[in-house]
PDB file of C-alpha atoms (C1' of nucleotides) in Angstrom:
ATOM      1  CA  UNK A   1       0.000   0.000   0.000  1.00 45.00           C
ATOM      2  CA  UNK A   2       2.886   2.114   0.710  1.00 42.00           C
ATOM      3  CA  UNK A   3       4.394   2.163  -2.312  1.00 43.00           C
ATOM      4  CA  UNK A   4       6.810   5.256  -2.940  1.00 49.00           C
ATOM      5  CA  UNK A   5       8.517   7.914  -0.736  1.00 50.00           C
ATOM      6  CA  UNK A   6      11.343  10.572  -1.315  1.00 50.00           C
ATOM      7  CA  UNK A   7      13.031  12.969   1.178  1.00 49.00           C
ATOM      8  CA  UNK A   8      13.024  16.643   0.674  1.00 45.00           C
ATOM      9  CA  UNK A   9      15.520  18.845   2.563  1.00 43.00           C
ATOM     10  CA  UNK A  10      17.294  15.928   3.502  1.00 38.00           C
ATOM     11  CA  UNK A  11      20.184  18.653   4.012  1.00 37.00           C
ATOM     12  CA  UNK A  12      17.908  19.583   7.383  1.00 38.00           C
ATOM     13  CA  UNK A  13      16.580  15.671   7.788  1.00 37.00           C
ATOM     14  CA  UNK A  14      17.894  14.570  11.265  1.00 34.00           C
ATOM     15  CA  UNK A  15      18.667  10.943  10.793  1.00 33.00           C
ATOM     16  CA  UNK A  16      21.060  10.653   8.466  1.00 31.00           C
ATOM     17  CA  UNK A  17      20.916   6.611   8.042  1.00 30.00           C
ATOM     18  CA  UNK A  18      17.233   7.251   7.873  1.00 33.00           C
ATOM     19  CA  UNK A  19      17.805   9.898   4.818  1.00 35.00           C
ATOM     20  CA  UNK A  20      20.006   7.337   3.204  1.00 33.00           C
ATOM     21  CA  UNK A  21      17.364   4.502   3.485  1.00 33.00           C
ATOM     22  CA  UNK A  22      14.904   6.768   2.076  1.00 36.00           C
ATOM     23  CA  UNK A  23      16.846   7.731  -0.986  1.00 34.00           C
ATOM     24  CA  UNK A  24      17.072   4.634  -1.775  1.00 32.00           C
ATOM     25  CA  UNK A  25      13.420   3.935  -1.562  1.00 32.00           C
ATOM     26  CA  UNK A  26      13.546   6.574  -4.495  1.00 31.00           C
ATOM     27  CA  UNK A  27      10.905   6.170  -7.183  1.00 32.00           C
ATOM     28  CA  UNK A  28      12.485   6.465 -10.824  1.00 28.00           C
ATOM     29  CA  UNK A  29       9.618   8.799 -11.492  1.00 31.00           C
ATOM     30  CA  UNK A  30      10.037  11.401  -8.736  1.00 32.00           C
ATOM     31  CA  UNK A  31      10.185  13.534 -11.436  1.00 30.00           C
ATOM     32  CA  UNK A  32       6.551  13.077 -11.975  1.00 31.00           C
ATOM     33  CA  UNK A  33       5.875  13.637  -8.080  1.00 31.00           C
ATOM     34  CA  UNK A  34       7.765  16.754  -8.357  1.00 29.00           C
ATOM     35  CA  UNK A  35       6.028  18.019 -10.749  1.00 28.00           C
ATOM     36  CA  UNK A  36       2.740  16.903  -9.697  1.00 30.00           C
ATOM     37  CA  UNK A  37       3.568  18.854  -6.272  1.00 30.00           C
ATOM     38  CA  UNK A  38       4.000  21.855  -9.305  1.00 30.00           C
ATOM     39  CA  UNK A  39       7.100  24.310  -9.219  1.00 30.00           C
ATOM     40  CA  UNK A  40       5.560  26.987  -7.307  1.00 32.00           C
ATOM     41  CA  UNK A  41       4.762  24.501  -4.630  1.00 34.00           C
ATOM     42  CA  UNK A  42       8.083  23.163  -4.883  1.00 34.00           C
ATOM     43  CA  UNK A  43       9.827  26.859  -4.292  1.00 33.00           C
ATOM     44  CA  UNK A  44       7.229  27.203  -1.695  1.00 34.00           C
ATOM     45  CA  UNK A  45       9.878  25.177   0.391  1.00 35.00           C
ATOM     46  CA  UNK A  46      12.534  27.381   0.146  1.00 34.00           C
ATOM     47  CA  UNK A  47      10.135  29.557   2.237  1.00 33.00           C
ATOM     48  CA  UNK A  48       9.862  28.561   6.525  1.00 34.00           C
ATOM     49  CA  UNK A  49       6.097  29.025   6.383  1.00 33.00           C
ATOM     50  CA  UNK A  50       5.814  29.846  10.010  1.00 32.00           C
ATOM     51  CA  UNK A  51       8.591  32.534   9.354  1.00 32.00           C
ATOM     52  CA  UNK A  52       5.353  34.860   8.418  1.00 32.00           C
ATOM     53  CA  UNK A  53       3.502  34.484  11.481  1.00 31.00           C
ATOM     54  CA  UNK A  54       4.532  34.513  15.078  1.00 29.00           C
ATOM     55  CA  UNK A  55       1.255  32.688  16.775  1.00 27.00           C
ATOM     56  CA  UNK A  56       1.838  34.084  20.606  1.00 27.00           C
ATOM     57  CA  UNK A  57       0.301  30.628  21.885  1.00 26.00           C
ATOM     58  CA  UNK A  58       3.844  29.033  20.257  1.00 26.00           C
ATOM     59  CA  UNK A  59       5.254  27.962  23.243  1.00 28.00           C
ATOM     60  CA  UNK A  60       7.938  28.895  24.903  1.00 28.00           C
ATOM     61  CA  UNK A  61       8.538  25.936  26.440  1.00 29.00           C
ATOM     62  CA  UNK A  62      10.178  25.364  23.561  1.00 30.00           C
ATOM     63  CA  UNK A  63      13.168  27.416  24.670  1.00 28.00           C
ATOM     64  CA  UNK A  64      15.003  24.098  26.070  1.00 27.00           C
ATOM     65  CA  UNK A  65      16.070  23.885  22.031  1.00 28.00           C
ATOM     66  CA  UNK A  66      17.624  27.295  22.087  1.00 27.00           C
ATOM     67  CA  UNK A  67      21.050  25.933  22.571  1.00 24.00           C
ATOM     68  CA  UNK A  68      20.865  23.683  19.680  1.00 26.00           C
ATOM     69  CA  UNK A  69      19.385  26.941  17.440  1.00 27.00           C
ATOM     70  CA  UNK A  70      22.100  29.626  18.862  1.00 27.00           C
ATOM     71  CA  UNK A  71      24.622  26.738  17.702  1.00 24.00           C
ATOM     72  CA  UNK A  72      24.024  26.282  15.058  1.00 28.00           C
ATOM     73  CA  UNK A  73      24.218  29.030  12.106  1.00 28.00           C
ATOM     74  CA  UNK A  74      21.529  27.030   9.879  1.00 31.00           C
ATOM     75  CA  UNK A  75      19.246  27.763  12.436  1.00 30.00           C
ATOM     76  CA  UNK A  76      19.380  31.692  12.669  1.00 31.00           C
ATOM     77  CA  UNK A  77      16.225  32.345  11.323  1.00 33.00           C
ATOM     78  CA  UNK A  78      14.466  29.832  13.901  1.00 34.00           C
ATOM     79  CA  UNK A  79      16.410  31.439  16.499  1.00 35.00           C
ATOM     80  CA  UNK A  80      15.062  34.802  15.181  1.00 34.00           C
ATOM     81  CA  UNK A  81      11.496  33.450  15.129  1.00 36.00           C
ATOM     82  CA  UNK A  82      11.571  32.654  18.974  1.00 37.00           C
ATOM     83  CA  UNK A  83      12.581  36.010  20.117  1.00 36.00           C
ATOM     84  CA  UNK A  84       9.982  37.563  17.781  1.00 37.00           C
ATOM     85  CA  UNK A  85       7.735  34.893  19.877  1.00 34.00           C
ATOM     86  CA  UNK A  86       9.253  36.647  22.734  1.00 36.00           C
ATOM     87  CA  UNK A  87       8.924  40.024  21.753  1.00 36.00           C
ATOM     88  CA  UNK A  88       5.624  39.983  20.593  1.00 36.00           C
ATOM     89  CA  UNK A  89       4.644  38.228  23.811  1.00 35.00           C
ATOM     90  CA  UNK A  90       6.025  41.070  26.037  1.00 33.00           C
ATOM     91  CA  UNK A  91       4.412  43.720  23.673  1.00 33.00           C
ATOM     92  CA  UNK A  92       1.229  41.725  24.030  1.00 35.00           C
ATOM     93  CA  UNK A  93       1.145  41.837  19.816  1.00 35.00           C
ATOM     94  CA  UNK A  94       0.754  39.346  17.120  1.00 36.00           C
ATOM     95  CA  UNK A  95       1.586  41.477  14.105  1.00 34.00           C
ATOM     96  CA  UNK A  96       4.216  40.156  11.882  1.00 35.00           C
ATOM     97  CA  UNK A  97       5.178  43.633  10.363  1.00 33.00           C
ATOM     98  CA  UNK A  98       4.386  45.192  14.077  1.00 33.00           C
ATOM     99  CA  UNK A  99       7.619  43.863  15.615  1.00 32.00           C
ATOM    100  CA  UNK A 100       9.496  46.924  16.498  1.00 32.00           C
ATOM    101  CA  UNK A 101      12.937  47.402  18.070  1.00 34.00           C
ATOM    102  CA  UNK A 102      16.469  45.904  17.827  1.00 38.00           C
ATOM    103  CA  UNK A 103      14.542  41.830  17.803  1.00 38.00           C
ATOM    104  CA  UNK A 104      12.599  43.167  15.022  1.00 36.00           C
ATOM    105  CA  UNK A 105      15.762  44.094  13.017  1.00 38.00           C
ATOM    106  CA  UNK A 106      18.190  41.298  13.885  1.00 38.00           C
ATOM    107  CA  UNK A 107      15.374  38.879  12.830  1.00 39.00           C
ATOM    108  CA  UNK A 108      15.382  40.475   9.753  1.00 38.00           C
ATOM    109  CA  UNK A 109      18.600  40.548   9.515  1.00 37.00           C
ATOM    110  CA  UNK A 110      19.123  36.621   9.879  1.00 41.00           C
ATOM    111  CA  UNK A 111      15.766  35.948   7.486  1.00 38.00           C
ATOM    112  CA  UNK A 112      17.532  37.055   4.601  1.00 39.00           C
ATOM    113  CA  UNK A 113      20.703  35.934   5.708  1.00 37.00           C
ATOM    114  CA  UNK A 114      19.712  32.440   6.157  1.00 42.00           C
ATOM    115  CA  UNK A 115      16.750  30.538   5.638  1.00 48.00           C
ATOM    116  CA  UNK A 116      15.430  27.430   7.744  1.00 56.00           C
ATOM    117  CA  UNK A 117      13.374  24.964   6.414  1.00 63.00           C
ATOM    118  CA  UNK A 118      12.382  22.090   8.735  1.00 69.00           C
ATOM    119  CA  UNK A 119      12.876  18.724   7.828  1.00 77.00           C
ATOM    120  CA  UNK A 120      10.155  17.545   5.032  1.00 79.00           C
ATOM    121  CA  UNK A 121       9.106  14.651   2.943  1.00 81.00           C
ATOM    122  CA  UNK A 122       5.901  13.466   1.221  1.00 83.00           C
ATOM    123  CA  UNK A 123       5.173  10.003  -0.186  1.00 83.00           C
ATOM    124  CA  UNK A 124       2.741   8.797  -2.833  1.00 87.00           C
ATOM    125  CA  UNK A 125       0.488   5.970  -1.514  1.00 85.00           C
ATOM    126  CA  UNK A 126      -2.239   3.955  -3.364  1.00 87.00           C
ATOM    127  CA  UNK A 127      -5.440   4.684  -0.777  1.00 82.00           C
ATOM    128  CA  UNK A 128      -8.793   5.333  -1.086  1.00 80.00           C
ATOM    129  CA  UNK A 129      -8.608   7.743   2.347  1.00 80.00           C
ATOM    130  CA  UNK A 130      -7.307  10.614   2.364  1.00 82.00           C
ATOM    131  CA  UNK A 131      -5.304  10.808   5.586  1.00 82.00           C
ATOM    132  CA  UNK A 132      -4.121   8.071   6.620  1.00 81.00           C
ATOM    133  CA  UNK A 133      -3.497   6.962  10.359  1.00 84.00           C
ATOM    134  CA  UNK A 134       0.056   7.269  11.143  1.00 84.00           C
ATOM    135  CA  UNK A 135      -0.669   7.382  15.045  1.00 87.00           C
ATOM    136  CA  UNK A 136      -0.694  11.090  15.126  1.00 89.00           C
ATOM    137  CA  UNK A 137      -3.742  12.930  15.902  1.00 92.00           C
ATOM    138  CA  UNK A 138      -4.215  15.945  13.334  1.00 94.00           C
ATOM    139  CA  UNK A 139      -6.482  19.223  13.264  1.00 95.00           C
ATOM    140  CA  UNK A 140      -7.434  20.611   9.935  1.00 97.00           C
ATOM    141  CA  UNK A 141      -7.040  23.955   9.707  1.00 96.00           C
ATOM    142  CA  UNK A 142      -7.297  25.009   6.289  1.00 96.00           C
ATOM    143  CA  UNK A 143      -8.113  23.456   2.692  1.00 96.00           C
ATOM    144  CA  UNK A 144      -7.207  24.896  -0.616  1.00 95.00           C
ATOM    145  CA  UNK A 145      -7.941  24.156  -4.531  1.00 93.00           C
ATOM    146  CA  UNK A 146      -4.986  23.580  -6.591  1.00 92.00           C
ATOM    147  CA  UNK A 147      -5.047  24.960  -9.759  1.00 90.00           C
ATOM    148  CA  UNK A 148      -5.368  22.540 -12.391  1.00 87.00           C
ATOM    149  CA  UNK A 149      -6.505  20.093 -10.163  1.00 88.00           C
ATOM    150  CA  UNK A 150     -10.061  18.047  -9.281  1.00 87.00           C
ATOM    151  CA  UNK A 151      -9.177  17.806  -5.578  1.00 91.00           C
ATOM    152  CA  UNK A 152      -8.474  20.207  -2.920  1.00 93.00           C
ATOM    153  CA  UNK A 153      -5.293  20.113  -0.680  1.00 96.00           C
ATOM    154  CA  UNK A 154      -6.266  19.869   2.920  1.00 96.00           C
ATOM    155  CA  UNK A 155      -3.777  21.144   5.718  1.00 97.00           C
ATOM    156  CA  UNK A 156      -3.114  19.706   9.183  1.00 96.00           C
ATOM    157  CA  UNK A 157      -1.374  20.366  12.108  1.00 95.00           C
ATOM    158  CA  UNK A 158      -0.632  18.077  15.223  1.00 94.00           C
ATOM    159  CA  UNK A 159      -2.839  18.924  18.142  1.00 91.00           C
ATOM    160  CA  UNK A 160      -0.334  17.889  20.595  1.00 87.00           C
ATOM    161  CA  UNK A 161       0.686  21.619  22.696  1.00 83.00           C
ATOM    162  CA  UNK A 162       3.587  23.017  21.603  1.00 82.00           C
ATOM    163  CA  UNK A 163       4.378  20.317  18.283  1.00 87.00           C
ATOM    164  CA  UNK A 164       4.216  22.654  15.167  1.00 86.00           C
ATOM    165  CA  UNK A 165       4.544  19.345  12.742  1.00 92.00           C
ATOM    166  CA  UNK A 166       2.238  19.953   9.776  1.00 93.00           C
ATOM    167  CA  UNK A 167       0.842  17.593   7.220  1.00 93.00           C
ATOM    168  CA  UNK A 168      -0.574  18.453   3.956  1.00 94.00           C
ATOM    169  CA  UNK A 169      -2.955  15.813   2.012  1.00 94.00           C
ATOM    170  CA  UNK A 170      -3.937  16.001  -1.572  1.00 93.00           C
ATOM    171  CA  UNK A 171      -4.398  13.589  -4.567  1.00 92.00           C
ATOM    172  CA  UNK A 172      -2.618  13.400  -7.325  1.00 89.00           C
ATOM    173  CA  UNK A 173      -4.022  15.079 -10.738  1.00 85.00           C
ATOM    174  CA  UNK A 174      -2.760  12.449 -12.672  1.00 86.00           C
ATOM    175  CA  UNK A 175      -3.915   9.331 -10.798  1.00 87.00           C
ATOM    176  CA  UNK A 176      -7.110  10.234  -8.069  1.00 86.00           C
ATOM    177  CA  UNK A 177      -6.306   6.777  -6.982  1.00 88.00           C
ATOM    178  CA  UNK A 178      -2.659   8.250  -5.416  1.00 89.00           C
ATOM    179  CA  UNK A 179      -2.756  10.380  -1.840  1.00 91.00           C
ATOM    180  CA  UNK A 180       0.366  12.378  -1.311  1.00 91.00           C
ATOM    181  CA  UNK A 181       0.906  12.921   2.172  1.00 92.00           C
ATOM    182  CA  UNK A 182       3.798  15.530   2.872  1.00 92.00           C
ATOM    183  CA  UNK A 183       4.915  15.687   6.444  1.00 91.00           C
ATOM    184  CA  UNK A 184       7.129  18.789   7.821  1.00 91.00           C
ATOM    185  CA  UNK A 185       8.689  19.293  11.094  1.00 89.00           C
ATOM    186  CA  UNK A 186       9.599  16.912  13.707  1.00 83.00           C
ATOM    187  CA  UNK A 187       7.562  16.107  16.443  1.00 84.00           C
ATOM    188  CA  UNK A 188       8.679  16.586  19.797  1.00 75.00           C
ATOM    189  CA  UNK A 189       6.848  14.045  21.616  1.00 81.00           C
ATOM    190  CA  UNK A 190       6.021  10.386  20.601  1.00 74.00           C
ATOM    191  CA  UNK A 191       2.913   9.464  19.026  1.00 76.00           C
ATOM    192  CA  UNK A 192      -0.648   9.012  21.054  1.00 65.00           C
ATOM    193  CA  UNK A 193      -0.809   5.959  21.736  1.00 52.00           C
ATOM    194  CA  UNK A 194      -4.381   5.874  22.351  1.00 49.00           C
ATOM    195  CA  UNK A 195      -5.859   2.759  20.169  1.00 43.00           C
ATOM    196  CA  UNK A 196      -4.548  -0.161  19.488  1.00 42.00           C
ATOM    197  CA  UNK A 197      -7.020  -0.302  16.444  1.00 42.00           C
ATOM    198  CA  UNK A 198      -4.393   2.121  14.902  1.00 43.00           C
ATOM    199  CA  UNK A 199      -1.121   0.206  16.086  1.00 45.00           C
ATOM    200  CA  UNK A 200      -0.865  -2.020  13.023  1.00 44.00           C
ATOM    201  CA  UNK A 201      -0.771   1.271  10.999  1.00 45.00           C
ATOM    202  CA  UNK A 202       0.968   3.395  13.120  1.00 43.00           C
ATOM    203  CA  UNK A 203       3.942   1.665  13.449  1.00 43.00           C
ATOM    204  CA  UNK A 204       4.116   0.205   9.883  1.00 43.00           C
ATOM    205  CA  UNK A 205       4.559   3.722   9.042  1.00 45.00           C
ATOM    206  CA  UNK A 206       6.288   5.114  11.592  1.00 41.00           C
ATOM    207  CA  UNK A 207       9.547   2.639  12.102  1.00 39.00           C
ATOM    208  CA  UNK A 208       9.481   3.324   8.225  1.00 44.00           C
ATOM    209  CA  UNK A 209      10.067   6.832   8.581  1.00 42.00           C
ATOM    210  CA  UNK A 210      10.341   8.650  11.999  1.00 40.00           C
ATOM    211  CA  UNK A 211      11.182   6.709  15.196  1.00 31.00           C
TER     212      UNK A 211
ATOM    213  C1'  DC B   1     -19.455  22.610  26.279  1.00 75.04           C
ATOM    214  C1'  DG B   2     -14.864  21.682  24.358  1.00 75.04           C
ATOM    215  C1'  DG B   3     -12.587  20.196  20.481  1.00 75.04           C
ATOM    216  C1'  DT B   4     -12.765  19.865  15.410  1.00 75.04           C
ATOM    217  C1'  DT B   5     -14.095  21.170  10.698  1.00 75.04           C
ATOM    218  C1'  DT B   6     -15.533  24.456   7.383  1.00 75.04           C
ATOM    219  C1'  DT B   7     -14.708  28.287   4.702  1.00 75.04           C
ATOM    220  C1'  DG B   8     -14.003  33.005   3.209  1.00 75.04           C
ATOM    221  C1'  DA B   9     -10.710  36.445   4.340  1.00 75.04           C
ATOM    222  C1'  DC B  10      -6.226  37.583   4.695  1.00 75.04           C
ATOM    223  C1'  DC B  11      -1.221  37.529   4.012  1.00 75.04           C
ATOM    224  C1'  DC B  12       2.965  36.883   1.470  1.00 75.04           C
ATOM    225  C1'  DG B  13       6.147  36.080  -2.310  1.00 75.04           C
ATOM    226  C1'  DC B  14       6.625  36.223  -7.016  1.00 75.04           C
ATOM    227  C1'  DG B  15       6.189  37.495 -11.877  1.00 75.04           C
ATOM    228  C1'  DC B  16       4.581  40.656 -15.000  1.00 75.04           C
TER     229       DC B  16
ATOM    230  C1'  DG C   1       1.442  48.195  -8.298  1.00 75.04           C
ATOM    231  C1'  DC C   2      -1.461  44.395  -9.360  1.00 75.04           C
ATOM    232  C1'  DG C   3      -3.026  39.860  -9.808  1.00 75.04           C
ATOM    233  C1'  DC C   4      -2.221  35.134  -8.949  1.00 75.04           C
ATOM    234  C1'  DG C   5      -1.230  31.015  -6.339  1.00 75.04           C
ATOM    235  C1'  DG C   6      -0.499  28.951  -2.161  1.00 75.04           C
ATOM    236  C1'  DG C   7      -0.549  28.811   2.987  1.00 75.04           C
ATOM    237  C1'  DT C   8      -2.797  30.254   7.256  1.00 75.04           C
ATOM    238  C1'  DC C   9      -6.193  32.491  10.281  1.00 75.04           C
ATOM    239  C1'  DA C  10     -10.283  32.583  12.750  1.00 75.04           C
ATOM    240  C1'  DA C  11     -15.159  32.822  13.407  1.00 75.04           C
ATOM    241  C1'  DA C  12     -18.938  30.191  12.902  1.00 75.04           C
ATOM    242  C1'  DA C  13     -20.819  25.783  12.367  1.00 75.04           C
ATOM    243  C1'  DC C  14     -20.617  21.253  13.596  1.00 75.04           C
ATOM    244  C1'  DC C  15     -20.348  17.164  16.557  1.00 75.04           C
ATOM    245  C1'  DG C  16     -19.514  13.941  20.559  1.00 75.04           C
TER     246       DG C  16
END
DNA sequence: CGGTTTTGACCCGCGC
DNA sequence: GCGCGGGTCAAAACCG
């Protein structure tokens, strides 16, 4: 059922044995998936999409992977986004462009000095569901129409406090039979173990790619 | 009543 | 600057 996978960003992937098992799991036509995700998509990635928005309920409990950030140059602009976290919580704002003062301007600063994407991949799989259930639990919170396509693109996030991973579902154009699922992020917890209707699934997919 | 989904508005980057 | 495409917000609706 699973039957193809590819790593993007694998320059930001965190297991490196991991990365190499899932390059070679590469389909010959990840062309076709590339394209199918469109170019604009694809230079979409290039682009932290939290890096627009500082949500104030982002927590800060977070802040125990601030040594890790501050260490490592790659991870300016994440550094940048926390104290804009910060910032904005002390001001009591949630503007992007309302950021004043010298946090405002160093994040800037490290945005365009550096970009940081988080870790990403998205596999094809033959289902008749749309999201499958990889022991996470998700909340939708948006859907979109693709151009050019029958099917909308639904978004997800991981309700878990304080785990930003998102997922993004859509069928393919070509094939309505294919689901690509794109995951991005890491989560920073394990997965809920609630059901054990969901374990077969669950783990299937998740020794394959995460844990 | 609390969490989730729906859905139009909004934002942002990019190309023209 | 403007329009387009894609991603996210958030209020209302929905649902257990």
């Amino acid at each position: 059922m699973l039957n193809q996978a590819f790593l993007e960003d694998q320059e930001f992937f965190p297991f490196p044995a991991a990365a190499a098992t899932m390059n070679s799991h590469l389909p010959l036509d990840s062309n076709q998936t590339l394209k199918t995700l469109s170019p604009s998509h694809h230079h979409q990635h290039h682009h932290h999409p939290l890096s627009h928005h500082s949500k104030p309920e982002l927590d800060l409990g977070a802040s125990h992977l601030l040594p890790n950030l501050q260490t490592s140059n790659a991870n300016y602009w994440a550094w940048g986004e926390v104290s804009e976290i910060i910032s904005n919580k002390i001001l009591g704002r949630r503007s992007r462009d309302d950021h004043l003062g010298v946090s405002g301007m160093k994040m800037k600063k490290f945005k365009s000095r550096r970009k940081v994407r988080e870790p990403r991949f998205c596999f094809k799989t033959m289902s008749d569901v749309d999201v499958l259930d990889d022991g996470y639990k998700w909340r939708k919170y948006g859907q979109k129409v693709v151009k050019n396509t029958q099917h909308p693109r639904s978004y997800y996030r991981c309700t878990q406090d304080s785990c930003r991973v998102k997922k993004r579902v859509e069928r393919l154009a070509e094939d309505p039979r294919m689901v690509i699922t794109t995951y991005e992020g890491r989560h920073a917890h394990s997965p809920s173990q609630n059901e054990e209707d969901s374990e077969a699934n669950s783990s299937k997919l998740c020794n394959f790619f995460w844990l």
